[in-house]
mmCIF file of C-alpha atoms in Angstrom:
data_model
loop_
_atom_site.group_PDB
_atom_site.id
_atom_site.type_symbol
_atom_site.label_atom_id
_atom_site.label_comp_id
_atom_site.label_asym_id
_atom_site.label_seq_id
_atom_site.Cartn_x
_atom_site.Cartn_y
_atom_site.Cartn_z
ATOM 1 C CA UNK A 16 -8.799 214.346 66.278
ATOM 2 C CA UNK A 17 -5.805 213.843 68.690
ATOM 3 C CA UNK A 18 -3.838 216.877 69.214
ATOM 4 C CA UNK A 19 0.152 217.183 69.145
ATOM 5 C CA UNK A 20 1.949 219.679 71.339
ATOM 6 C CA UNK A 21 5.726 220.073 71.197
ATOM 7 C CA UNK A 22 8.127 222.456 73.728
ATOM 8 C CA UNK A 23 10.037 224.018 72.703
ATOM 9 C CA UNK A 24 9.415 224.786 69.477
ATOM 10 C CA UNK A 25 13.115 226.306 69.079
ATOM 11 C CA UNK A 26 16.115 224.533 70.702
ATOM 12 C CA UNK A 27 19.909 226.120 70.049
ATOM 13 C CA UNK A 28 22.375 223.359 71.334
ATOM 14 C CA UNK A 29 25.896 222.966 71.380
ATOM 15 C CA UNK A 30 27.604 219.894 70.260
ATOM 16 C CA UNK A 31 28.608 217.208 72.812
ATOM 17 C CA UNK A 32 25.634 218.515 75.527
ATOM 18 C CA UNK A 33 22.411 216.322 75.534
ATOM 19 C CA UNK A 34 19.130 217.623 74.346
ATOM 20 C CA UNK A 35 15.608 216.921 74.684
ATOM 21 C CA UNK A 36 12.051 217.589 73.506
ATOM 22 C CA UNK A 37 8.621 217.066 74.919
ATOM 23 C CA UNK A 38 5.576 215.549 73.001
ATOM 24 C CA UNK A 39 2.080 215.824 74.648
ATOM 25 C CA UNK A 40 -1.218 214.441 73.128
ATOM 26 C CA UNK A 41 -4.193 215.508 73.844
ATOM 27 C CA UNK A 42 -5.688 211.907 74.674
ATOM 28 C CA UNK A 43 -3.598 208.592 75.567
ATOM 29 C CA UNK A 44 -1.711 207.061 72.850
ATOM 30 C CA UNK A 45 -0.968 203.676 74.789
ATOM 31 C CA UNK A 46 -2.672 200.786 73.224
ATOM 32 C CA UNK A 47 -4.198 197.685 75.614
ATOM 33 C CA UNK A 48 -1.355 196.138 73.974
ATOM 34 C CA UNK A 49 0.919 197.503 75.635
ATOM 35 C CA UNK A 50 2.428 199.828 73.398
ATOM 36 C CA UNK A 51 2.344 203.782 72.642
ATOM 37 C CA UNK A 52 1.693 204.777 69.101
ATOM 38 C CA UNK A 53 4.281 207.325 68.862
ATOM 39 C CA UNK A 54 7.120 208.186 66.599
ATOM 40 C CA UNK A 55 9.413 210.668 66.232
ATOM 41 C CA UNK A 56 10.821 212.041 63.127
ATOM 42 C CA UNK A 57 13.603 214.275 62.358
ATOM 43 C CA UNK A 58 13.499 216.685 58.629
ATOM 44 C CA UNK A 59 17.138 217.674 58.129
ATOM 45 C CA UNK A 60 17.335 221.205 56.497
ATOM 46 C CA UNK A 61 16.656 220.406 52.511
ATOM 47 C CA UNK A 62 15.661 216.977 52.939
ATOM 48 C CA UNK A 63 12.513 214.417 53.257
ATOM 49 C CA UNK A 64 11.764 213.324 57.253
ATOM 50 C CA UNK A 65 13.816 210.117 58.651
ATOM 51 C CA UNK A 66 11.678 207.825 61.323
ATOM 52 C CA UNK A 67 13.981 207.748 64.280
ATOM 53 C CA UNK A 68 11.696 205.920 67.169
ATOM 54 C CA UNK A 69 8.589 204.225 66.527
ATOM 55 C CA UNK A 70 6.106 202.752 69.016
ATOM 56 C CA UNK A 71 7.127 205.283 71.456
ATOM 57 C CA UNK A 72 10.716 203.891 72.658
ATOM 58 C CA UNK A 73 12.013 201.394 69.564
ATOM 59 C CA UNK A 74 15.018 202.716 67.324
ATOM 60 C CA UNK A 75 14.393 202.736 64.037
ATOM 61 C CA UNK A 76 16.706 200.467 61.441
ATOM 62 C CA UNK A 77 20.133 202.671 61.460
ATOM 63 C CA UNK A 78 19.026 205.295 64.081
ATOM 64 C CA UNK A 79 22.398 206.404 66.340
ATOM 65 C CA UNK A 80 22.225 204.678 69.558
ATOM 66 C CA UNK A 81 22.280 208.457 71.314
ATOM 67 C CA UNK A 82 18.534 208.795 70.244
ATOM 68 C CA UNK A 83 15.987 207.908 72.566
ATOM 69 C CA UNK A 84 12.271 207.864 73.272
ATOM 70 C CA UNK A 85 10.574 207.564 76.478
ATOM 71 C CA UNK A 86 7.061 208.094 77.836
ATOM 72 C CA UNK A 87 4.024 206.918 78.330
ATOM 73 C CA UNK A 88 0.064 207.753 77.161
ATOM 74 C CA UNK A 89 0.073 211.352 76.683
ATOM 75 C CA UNK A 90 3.683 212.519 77.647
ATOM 76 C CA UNK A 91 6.866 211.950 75.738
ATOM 77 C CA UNK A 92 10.025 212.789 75.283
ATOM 78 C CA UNK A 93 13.024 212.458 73.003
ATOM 79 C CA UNK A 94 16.307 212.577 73.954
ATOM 80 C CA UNK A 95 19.968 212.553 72.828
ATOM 81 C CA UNK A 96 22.270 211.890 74.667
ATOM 82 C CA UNK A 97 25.455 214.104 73.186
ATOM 83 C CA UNK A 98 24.343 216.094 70.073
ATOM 84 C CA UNK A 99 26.404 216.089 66.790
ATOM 85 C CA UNK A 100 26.366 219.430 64.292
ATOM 86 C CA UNK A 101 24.504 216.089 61.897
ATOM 87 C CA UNK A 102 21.407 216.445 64.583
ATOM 88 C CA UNK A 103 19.967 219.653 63.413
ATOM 89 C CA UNK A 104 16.617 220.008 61.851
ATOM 90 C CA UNK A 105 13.111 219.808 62.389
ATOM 91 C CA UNK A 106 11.902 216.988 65.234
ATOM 92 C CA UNK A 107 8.171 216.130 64.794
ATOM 93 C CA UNK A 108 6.250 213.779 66.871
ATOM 94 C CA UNK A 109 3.379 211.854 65.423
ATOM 95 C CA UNK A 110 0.388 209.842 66.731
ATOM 96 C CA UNK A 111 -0.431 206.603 64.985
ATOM 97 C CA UNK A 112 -3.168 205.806 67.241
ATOM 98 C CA UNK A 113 -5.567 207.081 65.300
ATOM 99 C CA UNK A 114 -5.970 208.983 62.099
ATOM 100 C CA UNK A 115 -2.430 210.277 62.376
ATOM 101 C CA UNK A 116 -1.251 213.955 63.498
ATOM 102 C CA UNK A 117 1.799 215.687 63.970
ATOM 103 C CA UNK A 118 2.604 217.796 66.645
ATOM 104 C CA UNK A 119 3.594 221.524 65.313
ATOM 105 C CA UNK A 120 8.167 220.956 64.918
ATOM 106 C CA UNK A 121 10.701 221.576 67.100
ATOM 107 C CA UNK A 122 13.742 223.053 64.974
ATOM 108 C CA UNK A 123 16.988 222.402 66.606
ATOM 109 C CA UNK A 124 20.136 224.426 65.591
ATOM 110 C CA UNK A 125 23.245 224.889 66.856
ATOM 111 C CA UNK A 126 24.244 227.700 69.707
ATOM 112 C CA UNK B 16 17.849 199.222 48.890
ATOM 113 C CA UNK B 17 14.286 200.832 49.566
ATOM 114 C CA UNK B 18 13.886 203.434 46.896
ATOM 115 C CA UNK B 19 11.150 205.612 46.592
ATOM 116 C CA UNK B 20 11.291 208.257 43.559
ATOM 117 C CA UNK B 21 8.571 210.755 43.051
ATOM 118 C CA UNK B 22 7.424 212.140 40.052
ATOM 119 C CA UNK B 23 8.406 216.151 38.975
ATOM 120 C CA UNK B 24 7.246 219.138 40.215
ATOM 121 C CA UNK B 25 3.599 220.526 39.145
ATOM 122 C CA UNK B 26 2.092 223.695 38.280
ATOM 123 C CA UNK B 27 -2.098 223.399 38.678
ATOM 124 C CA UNK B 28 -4.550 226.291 38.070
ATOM 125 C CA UNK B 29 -6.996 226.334 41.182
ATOM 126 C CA UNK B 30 -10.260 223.873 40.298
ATOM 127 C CA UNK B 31 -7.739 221.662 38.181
ATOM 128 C CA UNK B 32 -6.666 217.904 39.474
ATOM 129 C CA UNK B 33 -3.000 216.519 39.959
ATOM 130 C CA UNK B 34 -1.557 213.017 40.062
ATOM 131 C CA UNK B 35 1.733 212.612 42.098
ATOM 132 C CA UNK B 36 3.095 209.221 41.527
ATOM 133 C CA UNK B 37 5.787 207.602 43.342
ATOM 134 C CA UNK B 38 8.007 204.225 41.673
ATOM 135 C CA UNK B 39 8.297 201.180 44.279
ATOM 136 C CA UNK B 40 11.718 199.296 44.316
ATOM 137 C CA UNK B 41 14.097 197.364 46.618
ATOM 138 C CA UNK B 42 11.599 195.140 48.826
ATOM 139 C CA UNK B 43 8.223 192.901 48.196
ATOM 140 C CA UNK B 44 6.296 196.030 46.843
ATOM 141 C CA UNK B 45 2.717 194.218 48.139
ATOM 142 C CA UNK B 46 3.811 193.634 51.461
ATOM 143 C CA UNK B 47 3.818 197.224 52.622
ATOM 144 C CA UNK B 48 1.360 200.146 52.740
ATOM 145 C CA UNK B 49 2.240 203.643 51.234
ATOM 146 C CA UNK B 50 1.775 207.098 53.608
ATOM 147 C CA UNK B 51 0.781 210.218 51.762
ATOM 148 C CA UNK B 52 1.713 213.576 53.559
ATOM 149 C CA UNK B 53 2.139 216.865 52.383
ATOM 150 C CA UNK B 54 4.249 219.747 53.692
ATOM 151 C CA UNK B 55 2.839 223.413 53.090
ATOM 152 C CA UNK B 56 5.937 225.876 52.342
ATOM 153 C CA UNK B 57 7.725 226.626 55.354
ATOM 154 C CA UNK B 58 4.431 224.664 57.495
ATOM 155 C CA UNK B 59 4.778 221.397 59.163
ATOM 156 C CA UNK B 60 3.770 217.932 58.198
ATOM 157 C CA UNK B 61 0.284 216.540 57.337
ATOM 158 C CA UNK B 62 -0.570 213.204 57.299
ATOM 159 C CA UNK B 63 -3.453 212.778 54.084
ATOM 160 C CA UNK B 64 -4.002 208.868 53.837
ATOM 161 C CA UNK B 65 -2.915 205.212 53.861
ATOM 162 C CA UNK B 66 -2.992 202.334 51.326
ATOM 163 C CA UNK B 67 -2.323 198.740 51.057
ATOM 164 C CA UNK B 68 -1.013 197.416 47.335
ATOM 165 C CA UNK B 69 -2.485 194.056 49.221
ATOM 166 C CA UNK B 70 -5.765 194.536 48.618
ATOM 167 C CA UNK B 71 -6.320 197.981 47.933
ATOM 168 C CA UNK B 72 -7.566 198.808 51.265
ATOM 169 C CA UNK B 73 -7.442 202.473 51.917
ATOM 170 C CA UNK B 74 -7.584 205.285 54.807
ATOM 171 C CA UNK B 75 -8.038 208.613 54.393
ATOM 172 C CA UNK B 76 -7.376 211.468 56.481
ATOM 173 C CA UNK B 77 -11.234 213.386 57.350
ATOM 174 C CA UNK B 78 -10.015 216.663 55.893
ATOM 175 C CA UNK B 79 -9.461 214.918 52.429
ATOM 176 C CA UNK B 80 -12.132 212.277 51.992
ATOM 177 C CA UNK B 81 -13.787 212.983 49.030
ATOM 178 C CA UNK B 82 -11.098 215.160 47.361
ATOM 179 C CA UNK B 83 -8.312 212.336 47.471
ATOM 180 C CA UNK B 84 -7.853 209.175 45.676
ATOM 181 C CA UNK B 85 -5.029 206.785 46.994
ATOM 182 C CA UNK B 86 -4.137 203.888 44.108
ATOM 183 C CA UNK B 87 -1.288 201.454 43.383
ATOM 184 C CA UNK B 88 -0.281 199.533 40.675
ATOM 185 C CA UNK B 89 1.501 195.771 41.557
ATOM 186 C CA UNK B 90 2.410 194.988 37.964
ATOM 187 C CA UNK B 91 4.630 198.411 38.183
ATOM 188 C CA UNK B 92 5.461 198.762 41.396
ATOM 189 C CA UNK B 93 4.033 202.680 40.920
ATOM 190 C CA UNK B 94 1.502 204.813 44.111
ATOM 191 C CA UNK B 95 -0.264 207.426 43.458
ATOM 192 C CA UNK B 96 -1.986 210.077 44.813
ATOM 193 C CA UNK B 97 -4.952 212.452 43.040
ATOM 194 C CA UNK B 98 -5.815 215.210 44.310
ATOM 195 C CA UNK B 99 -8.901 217.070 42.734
ATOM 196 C CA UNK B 100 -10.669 220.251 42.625
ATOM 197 C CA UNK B 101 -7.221 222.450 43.670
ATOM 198 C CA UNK B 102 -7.037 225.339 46.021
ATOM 199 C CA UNK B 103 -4.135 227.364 46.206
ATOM 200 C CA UNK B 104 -3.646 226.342 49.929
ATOM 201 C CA UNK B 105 -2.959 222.935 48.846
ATOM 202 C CA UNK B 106 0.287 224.437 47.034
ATOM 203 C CA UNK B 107 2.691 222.207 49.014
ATOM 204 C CA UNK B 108 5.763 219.165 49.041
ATOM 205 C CA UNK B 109 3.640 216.020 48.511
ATOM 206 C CA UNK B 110 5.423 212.838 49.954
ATOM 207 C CA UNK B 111 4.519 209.147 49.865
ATOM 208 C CA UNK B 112 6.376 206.864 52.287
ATOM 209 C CA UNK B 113 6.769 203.026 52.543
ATOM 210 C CA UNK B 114 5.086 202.246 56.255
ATOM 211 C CA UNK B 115 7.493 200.618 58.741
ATOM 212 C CA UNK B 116 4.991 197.409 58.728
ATOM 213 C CA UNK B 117 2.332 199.015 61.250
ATOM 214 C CA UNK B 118 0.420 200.909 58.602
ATOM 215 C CA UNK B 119 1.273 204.820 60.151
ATOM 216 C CA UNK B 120 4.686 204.662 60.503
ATOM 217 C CA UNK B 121 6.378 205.445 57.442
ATOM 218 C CA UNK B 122 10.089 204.418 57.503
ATOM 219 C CA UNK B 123 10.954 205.206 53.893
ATOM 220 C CA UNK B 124 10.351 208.633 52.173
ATOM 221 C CA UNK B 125 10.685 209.386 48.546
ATOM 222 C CA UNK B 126 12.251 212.940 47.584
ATOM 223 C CA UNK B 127 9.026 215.119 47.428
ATOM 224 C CA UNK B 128 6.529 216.472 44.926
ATOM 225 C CA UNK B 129 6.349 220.007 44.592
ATOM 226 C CA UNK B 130 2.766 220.636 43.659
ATOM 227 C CA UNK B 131 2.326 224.795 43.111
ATOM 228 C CA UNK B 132 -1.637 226.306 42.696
ATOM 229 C CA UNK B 133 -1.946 229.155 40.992
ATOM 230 C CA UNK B 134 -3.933 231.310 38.491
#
């Protein structure tokens, strides 16, 4: 089983700065095609998870430009750029290489 | 649109089976795969198994092979998800999500099942 680690699990941010979160597997999600099998999703207090980035980097449909994902085989990161009130929630990261796992939450709130 | 809409909350004595079923509508209901995943209260997310209305073609996670069964139905658009022999640790929020078109990746989520164990 791959194994997903997240840091930090708590992030307080204040609207308008830029955030970020760090995903690490435990062996190398990129694919001899080229891609990483990584998403990212985000659980808004009270509702289901949203997909925001899939295959490691690619917005999903309707996903605010100021979400990004970067990184490569077994470290990634998400990013956003200026963070809205909107943002806050659980962020998970999840393998797809494999028999899929999430890493353990990151729960961002604001300052 | 992509809907997804569960079916009600449960209540389940421990040994007993449930049947969460989720209702298909808004896109070509064969061409993509349905996620199961479960979320223990105030826990994180758990990824239980994959199937294909194509052809029926199924993958489940190791911790639930044998205890989960994974179906759809094409002539109602309807997924569902058994889950036997009931534990009160698998009191949880059951999902099923439409994948993305890469099997894992589930870019549609229906509202949660509330499934609660107890004696």
């Amino acid at each position: 089983e791959i194994v997903m680690t997240q840091s930090p699990l708590s992030l307080p941010v204040t609207p308008g700065e830029p955030a970020s979160i760090s995903c690490r597997s435990s062996q190398s999600l990129l694919h001899n095609n080229g891609y990483n099998y990584l998403d990212w999703y985000l659980q808004k207090p009270g509702q289901s998870p949203q997909l925001l980035i899939y295959l490691g980097s690619l917005r999903a449909s309707g996903v605010p430009d100021r979400f990004s994902g970067s990184g490569s085989g077994t470290d990634f990161t998400l990013e956003i750029s200026r963070v809205e009130a909107e943002d806050v929630g659980v962020y998970y990261c999840m393998q797809t290489l494999q028999s899929p796992t999430f890493g353990p939450g990151t729960k961002m709130d604001i300052k | 649109q992509v809907q997804l809409v569960q079916s009600g909350a449960e209540v389940k004595k421990p040994g007993a089976s449930v049947k969460v079923s989720c209702k298909a509508s808004g896109y070509s209901f064969n061409m993509f795969g349905f996620n199961w995943v479960r979320q223990a209260p105030g826990q994180g997310l758990e990824w239980m198994g994959w199937i294909t209305p194509f052809n029926g073609e199924t993958d489940y996670a190791q911790k639930f092979q044998g205890r989960v069964t994974l179906t759809t139905d094409t002539s109602t658009n309807m997924a569902y998800m058994e889950l036997r022999t009931l534990r009160s640790d698998d009191t949880a929020v059951y999902y099923c999500a439409r994948d993305r078109s890469g099997k894992y990746s589930s870019a549609y989520w229906g509202q949660g099942t509330l499934v609660t164990v107890s004696s």
